[in-house]
Amino acid sequence: MKNPTEEVQGMAEDRYWNPILERLPQERLKELQFKKFKRTISWAYENSPFYRRLYREAGIEPGDIRSLEDIKRVPKIEKGMLREVQQRDPFPYGDILAVPIEEVTTFRQTSGTTGTPVYQAETWEDWELWSEWWAYILYAQGYRKTDRVFLPFGYNIFVAFWAAHYAAEKIGCEVIPGGVLDTQARILKMKELRCSAFMATPTYVLGMAETATKMGIDPKEIGIRRITCAGEPGASIPSTKKRIEERWGCRVFDHVGATEIGAWGFECEESPYMLHINEAFFLVEIEDMETGEPIEEPNRPGKMIITTFDRLAKPCIRFDSKDVIKWADHQCACGRSFRLLDGGVIGRADDITKVKGVLLAPSAIEEVVRGVGELSDEFEVIVTKKGDIDDITLKIEIRPEYETKRDEILKRLQTELRIKTNLGYNIEVHPYHSLPRYDVKAKRFKDLRKHS
Amino acid sequence: MEYKLNSLIQRIEDMKRIGEAIAQEYKEIPAVDRNIKRILASLRILELDVSDLKMIQD
């Protein structure tokens, strides 16, 4: 922290990055979204051959959109289409590009977790939007100019925390890029410089705590006051969030975003396990996963269809993200009118799989495993077939100090898993620290049924 | 707190007009052209939001 005495004053005086937009009544917000949607679809239709082709084939023009209801008639796009269009000119983005190629100033790409990476073109204006979206996130999570922020990530072709870096600078924080340092060096640098905040995937945040402990440093001694997580749902999973908060002795916040979409949602200081959608810049619709019927009521999960407003180089209009979300049943006490999602991103429509006839979301297993304090942070789930029957194995590690309680721990774990997921598991206990560790996004769920 | 949107919009428009004029006049000098255009890119975010708000308030 740069100046600890300033923080309290700052927090009390100002709460919103943009008090006009963040407190706009919902009906006004909807009018604003409609105006922005019209402008965004017109831009895409006029400048992107991909979108023009898509809309012409569907028999729709921007002028046909006369109300928010009409938006549902606009064809959706999905990741496969974004990959396919990259085969066309101009290289390497394809004709979805809505600006001349010489206007593109930044290249990013998706991580490729679900297939061929999607290339993302950004203009200067687009990049300004990225840092603006992130400024809303960081401000809502209490970042101020008094913060010294460490960024322990690889500064590479993935969007990751690039925009967080620029947003933190925009807010006035002092930003320390922890690029090519290894985990030990990052911990030492954070301690040396008395950093007050950092950002990483939940997996890496836990891994850093483990490394610090091995180095003889209690993470709590470093003085971190807040951590912002991204890339995985962990910070919205109660048991994982609790683990991180206990290890680091600070508040942990979630944020959600994607390369193709932008940084569209964030947790604020008032509503843990909930995410605000930044409705000034994004339009989120929830659809029933089977029927496609719109879902407006709270507590009913569906998949997210999202539009980003005013992105120039590569517009993102009604993108089927496959993220599973549900509306919360209340407004946030923070005073923002932006709607809340209960539990953040609950899972992905293409991750939820049937095992022994039961629908299983990997995040449900994480919640149980991370809720058993005697287990380490790592685990792995492997689904195979034995003959015609699904078989599910959970690999875990027991912390050395609890080895003597192994039978009791396994019994409790099996019961909790049964309650939470309605499934029985083969549980394998592996030596402490033998399961794979991950620096960025973890791959803990492996469905091998198609290959066995 | 009441926000004076009209005044804010006017000031942003003034800045934008001045910025565009400078960029046009000195477009042969990359350092002037690109720096001014970068400022205009920042202003665009505010301009879009504020002018949209003004429209829905009217």
mmCIF file of N, CA and C in Angstrom, chain A residues 85-150:
data_model
loop_
_atom_site.group_PDB
_atom_site.id
_atom_site.type_symbol
_atom_site.label_atom_id
_atom_site.label_comp_id
_atom_site.label_asym_id
_atom_site.label_seq_id
_atom_site.Cartn_x
_atom_site.Cartn_y
_atom_site.Cartn_z
ATOM 1 N N VAL A 85 -14.702 -18.350 -39.499
ATOM 2 C CA VAL A 85 -14.556 -17.114 -40.276
ATOM 3 C C VAL A 85 -13.078 -16.726 -40.424
ATOM 4 N N GLN A 86 -12.239 -17.277 -39.553
ATOM 5 C CA GLN A 86 -10.804 -16.970 -39.620
ATOM 6 C C GLN A 86 -10.135 -17.550 -40.874
ATOM 7 N N GLN A 87 -10.852 -18.453 -41.566
ATOM 8 C CA GLN A 87 -10.314 -19.015 -42.811
ATOM 9 C C GLN A 87 -10.397 -18.004 -43.955
ATOM 10 N N ARG A 88 -11.213 -16.983 -43.762
ATOM 11 C CA ARG A 88 -11.395 -15.972 -44.819
ATOM 12 C C ARG A 88 -10.402 -14.828 -44.647
ATOM 13 N N ASP A 89 -10.287 -13.992 -45.676
ATOM 14 C CA ASP A 89 -9.496 -12.764 -45.569
ATOM 15 C C ASP A 89 -10.313 -11.715 -44.838
ATOM 16 N N PRO A 90 -9.709 -10.713 -44.226
ATOM 17 C CA PRO A 90 -8.266 -10.505 -44.139
ATOM 18 C C PRO A 90 -7.626 -11.360 -43.040
ATOM 19 N N PHE A 91 -6.435 -11.848 -43.336
ATOM 20 C CA PHE A 91 -5.669 -12.671 -42.414
ATOM 21 C C PHE A 91 -5.264 -11.842 -41.196
ATOM 22 N N PRO A 92 -5.301 -12.331 -39.957
ATOM 23 C CA PRO A 92 -5.732 -13.660 -39.556
ATOM 24 C C PRO A 92 -7.148 -13.704 -38.973
ATOM 25 N N TYR A 93 -7.895 -12.599 -39.113
ATOM 26 C CA TYR A 93 -9.168 -12.496 -38.394
ATOM 27 C C TYR A 93 -10.379 -12.945 -39.201
ATOM 28 N N GLY A 94 -10.276 -12.861 -40.537
ATOM 29 C CA GLY A 94 -11.429 -13.169 -41.353
ATOM 30 C C GLY A 94 -12.335 -11.966 -41.533
ATOM 31 N N ASP A 95 -13.406 -12.161 -42.301
ATOM 32 C CA ASP A 95 -14.208 -10.987 -42.671
ATOM 33 C C ASP A 95 -15.251 -10.599 -41.629
ATOM 34 N N ILE A 96 -15.064 -11.069 -40.403
ATOM 35 C CA ILE A 96 -15.867 -10.512 -39.297
ATOM 36 C C ILE A 96 -15.323 -9.121 -38.945
ATOM 37 N N LEU A 97 -14.077 -8.878 -39.342
ATOM 38 C CA LEU A 97 -13.414 -7.615 -39.027
ATOM 39 C C LEU A 97 -14.233 -6.429 -39.567
ATOM 40 N N ALA A 98 -14.487 -5.470 -38.708
ATOM 41 C CA ALA A 98 -15.361 -4.354 -39.087
ATOM 42 C C ALA A 98 -14.602 -3.040 -39.234
ATOM 43 N N VAL A 99 -13.279 -3.119 -39.216
ATOM 44 C CA VAL A 99 -12.453 -1.929 -39.478
ATOM 45 C C VAL A 99 -11.383 -2.333 -40.484
ATOM 46 N N PRO A 100 -10.795 -1.367 -41.215
ATOM 47 C CA PRO A 100 -9.665 -1.726 -42.078
ATOM 48 C C PRO A 100 -8.553 -2.335 -41.219
ATOM 49 N N ILE A 101 -7.843 -3.332 -41.750
ATOM 50 C CA ILE A 101 -6.845 -4.052 -40.958
ATOM 51 C C ILE A 101 -5.791 -3.115 -40.379
ATOM 52 N N GLU A 102 -5.520 -2.000 -41.076
ATOM 53 C CA GLU A 102 -4.484 -1.089 -40.564
ATOM 54 C C GLU A 102 -4.937 -0.327 -39.309
ATOM 55 N N GLU A 103 -6.222 -0.398 -38.998
ATOM 56 C CA GLU A 103 -6.708 0.235 -37.759
ATOM 57 C C GLU A 103 -6.537 -0.670 -36.543
ATOM 58 N N VAL A 104 -6.190 -1.950 -36.775
ATOM 59 C CA VAL A 104 -6.023 -2.890 -35.647
ATOM 60 C C VAL A 104 -4.691 -2.593 -34.969
ATOM 61 N N THR A 105 -4.744 -2.424 -33.637
ATOM 62 C CA THR A 105 -3.503 -2.083 -32.922
ATOM 63 C C THR A 105 -3.090 -3.150 -31.916
ATOM 64 N N THR A 106 -3.982 -4.089 -31.617
ATOM 65 C CA THR A 106 -3.638 -5.113 -30.630
ATOM 66 C C THR A 106 -4.176 -6.471 -31.050
ATOM 67 N N PHE A 107 -3.330 -7.479 -30.907
ATOM 68 C CA PHE A 107 -3.736 -8.860 -31.158
ATOM 69 C C PHE A 107 -3.829 -9.594 -29.822
ATOM 70 N N ARG A 108 -4.903 -10.359 -29.649
ATOM 71 C CA ARG A 108 -5.001 -11.305 -28.526
ATOM 72 C C ARG A 108 -5.582 -12.588 -29.102
ATOM 73 N N GLN A 109 -5.489 -13.659 -28.338
ATOM 74 C CA GLN A 109 -6.187 -14.881 -28.758
ATOM 75 C C GLN A 109 -6.722 -15.609 -27.542
ATOM 76 N N THR A 110 -7.738 -16.445 -27.765
ATOM 77 C CA THR A 110 -8.297 -17.224 -26.661
ATOM 78 C C THR A 110 -7.304 -18.328 -26.300
ATOM 79 N N SER A 111 -7.512 -18.914 -25.123
ATOM 80 C CA SER A 111 -6.536 -19.884 -24.627
ATOM 81 C C SER A 111 -6.564 -21.196 -25.394
ATOM 82 N N GLY A 112 -7.662 -21.448 -26.121
ATOM 83 C CA GLY A 112 -7.745 -22.677 -26.888
ATOM 84 C C GLY A 112 -8.151 -23.881 -26.041
ATOM 85 N N THR A 113 -8.668 -23.633 -24.828
ATOM 86 C CA THR A 113 -9.090 -24.724 -23.937
ATOM 87 C C THR A 113 -10.117 -25.624 -24.617
ATOM 88 N N THR A 114 -11.008 -25.033 -25.417
ATOM 89 C CA THR A 114 -12.081 -25.836 -26.028
ATOM 90 C C THR A 114 -11.863 -26.061 -27.525
ATOM 91 N N GLY A 115 -10.674 -25.791 -28.041
ATOM 92 C CA GLY A 115 -10.415 -26.043 -29.466
ATOM 93 C C GLY A 115 -9.451 -25.013 -30.044
ATOM 94 N N THR A 116 -9.499 -24.860 -31.375
ATOM 95 C CA THR A 116 -8.613 -23.893 -32.035
ATOM 96 C C THR A 116 -8.798 -22.496 -31.429
ATOM 97 N N PRO A 117 -7.712 -21.813 -31.134
ATOM 98 C CA PRO A 117 -7.857 -20.465 -30.565
ATOM 99 C C PRO A 117 -8.591 -19.504 -31.510
ATOM 100 N N VAL A 118 -9.316 -18.581 -30.929
ATOM 101 C CA VAL A 118 -9.963 -17.522 -31.708
ATOM 102 C C VAL A 118 -9.077 -16.285 -31.605
ATOM 103 N N TYR A 119 -8.793 -15.660 -32.748
ATOM 104 C CA TYR A 119 -7.955 -14.460 -32.770
ATOM 105 C C TYR A 119 -8.826 -13.225 -32.567
ATOM 106 N N GLN A 120 -8.314 -12.318 -31.766
ATOM 107 C CA GLN A 120 -9.102 -11.145 -31.423
ATOM 108 C C GLN A 120 -8.379 -9.880 -31.851
ATOM 109 N N ALA A 121 -9.051 -9.082 -32.662
ATOM 110 C CA ALA A 121 -8.480 -7.809 -33.115
ATOM 111 C C ALA A 121 -9.041 -6.684 -32.253
ATOM 112 N N GLU A 122 -8.166 -5.748 -31.888
ATOM 113 C CA GLU A 122 -8.622 -4.590 -31.118
ATOM 114 C C GLU A 122 -8.068 -3.312 -31.747
ATOM 115 N N THR A 123 -8.893 -2.273 -31.792
ATOM 116 C CA THR A 123 -8.388 -0.943 -32.145
ATOM 117 C C THR A 123 -8.002 -0.223 -30.851
ATOM 118 N N TRP A 124 -7.447 0.951 -30.968
ATOM 119 C CA TRP A 124 -7.180 1.767 -29.776
ATOM 120 C C TRP A 124 -8.455 1.979 -28.964
ATOM 121 N N GLU A 125 -9.521 2.290 -29.711
ATOM 122 C CA GLU A 125 -10.780 2.574 -29.026
ATOM 123 C C GLU A 125 -11.260 1.346 -28.255
ATOM 124 N N ASP A 126 -11.118 0.164 -28.894
ATOM 125 C CA ASP A 126 -11.524 -1.077 -28.210
ATOM 126 C C ASP A 126 -10.708 -1.273 -26.939
ATOM 127 N N TRP A 127 -9.418 -0.999 -27.046
ATOM 128 C CA TRP A 127 -8.562 -1.217 -25.880
ATOM 129 C C TRP A 127 -8.895 -0.237 -24.759
ATOM 130 N N GLU A 128 -9.323 0.975 -25.140
ATOM 131 C CA GLU A 128 -9.798 1.921 -24.122
ATOM 132 C C GLU A 128 -11.030 1.360 -23.417
ATOM 133 N N LEU A 129 -11.891 0.691 -24.191
ATOM 134 C CA LEU A 129 -13.067 0.075 -23.579
ATOM 135 C C LEU A 129 -12.660 -0.995 -22.571
ATOM 136 N N TRP A 130 -11.687 -1.826 -22.960
ATOM 137 C CA TRP A 130 -11.226 -2.886 -22.046
ATOM 138 C C TRP A 130 -10.796 -2.293 -20.696
ATOM 139 N N SER A 131 -9.986 -1.249 -20.754
ATOM 140 C CA SER A 131 -9.506 -0.715 -19.474
ATOM 141 C C SER A 131 -10.643 -0.030 -18.723
ATOM 142 N N GLU A 132 -11.608 0.506 -19.445
ATOM 143 C CA GLU A 132 -12.760 1.119 -18.775
ATOM 144 C C GLU A 132 -13.596 0.040 -18.066
ATOM 145 N N TRP A 133 -13.868 -1.081 -18.758
ATOM 146 C CA TRP A 133 -14.626 -2.173 -18.104
ATOM 147 C C TRP A 133 -13.941 -2.593 -16.819
ATOM 148 N N TRP A 134 -12.624 -2.751 -16.887
ATOM 149 C CA TRP A 134 -11.873 -3.205 -15.715
ATOM 150 C C TRP A 134 -11.839 -2.146 -14.617
ATOM 151 N N ALA A 135 -11.900 -0.876 -14.999
ATOM 152 C CA ALA A 135 -11.922 0.170 -13.975
ATOM 153 C C ALA A 135 -13.186 0.031 -13.111
ATOM 154 N N TYR A 136 -14.318 -0.313 -13.730
ATOM 155 C CA TYR A 136 -15.546 -0.549 -12.958
ATOM 156 C C TYR A 136 -15.321 -1.691 -11.960
ATOM 157 N N ILE A 137 -14.680 -2.757 -12.435
ATOM 158 C CA ILE A 137 -14.461 -3.945 -11.596
ATOM 159 C C ILE A 137 -13.602 -3.585 -10.383
ATOM 160 N N LEU A 138 -12.448 -2.993 -10.669
ATOM 161 C CA LEU A 138 -11.497 -2.744 -9.591
ATOM 162 C C LEU A 138 -12.037 -1.718 -8.602
ATOM 163 N N TYR A 139 -12.712 -0.705 -9.120
ATOM 164 C CA TYR A 139 -13.257 0.315 -8.223
ATOM 165 C C TYR A 139 -14.302 -0.288 -7.288
ATOM 166 N N ALA A 140 -15.154 -1.161 -7.833
ATOM 167 C CA ALA A 140 -16.206 -1.804 -7.025
ATOM 168 C C ALA A 140 -15.602 -2.721 -5.965
ATOM 169 N N GLN A 141 -14.375 -3.174 -6.202
ATOM 170 C CA GLN A 141 -13.736 -4.087 -5.253
ATOM 171 C C GLN A 141 -12.795 -3.347 -4.302
ATOM 172 N N GLY A 142 -12.855 -2.025 -4.345
ATOM 173 C CA GLY A 142 -12.138 -1.215 -3.363
ATOM 174 C C GLY A 142 -10.753 -0.764 -3.764
ATOM 175 N N TYR A 143 -10.337 -1.026 -5.001
ATOM 176 C CA TYR A 143 -9.018 -0.544 -5.435
ATOM 177 C C TYR A 143 -9.064 0.979 -5.553
ATOM 178 N N ARG A 144 -8.020 1.616 -5.012
ATOM 179 C CA ARG A 144 -7.919 3.066 -5.077
ATOM 180 C C ARG A 144 -6.476 3.452 -5.378
ATOM 181 N N LYS A 145 -6.253 4.753 -5.509
ATOM 182 C CA LYS A 145 -4.905 5.208 -5.869
ATOM 183 C C LYS A 145 -3.888 4.913 -4.775
ATOM 184 N N THR A 146 -4.365 4.529 -3.592
ATOM 185 C CA THR A 146 -3.452 4.183 -2.500
ATOM 186 C C THR A 146 -2.889 2.767 -2.639
ATOM 187 N N ASP A 147 -3.419 1.982 -3.573
ATOM 188 C CA ASP A 147 -3.007 0.583 -3.690
ATOM 189 C C ASP A 147 -1.733 0.405 -4.502
ATOM 190 N N ARG A 148 -0.954 -0.569 -4.069
ATOM 191 C CA ARG A 148 0.207 -1.018 -4.850
ATOM 192 C C ARG A 148 -0.165 -2.425 -5.322
ATOM 193 N N VAL A 149 -0.352 -2.587 -6.615
ATOM 194 C CA VAL A 149 -0.957 -3.804 -7.169
ATOM 195 C C VAL A 149 0.086 -4.642 -7.902
ATOM 196 N N PHE A 150 0.165 -5.904 -7.558
ATOM 197 C CA PHE A 150 1.120 -6.810 -8.202
ATOM 198 C C PHE A 150 0.371 -7.688 -9.207
#
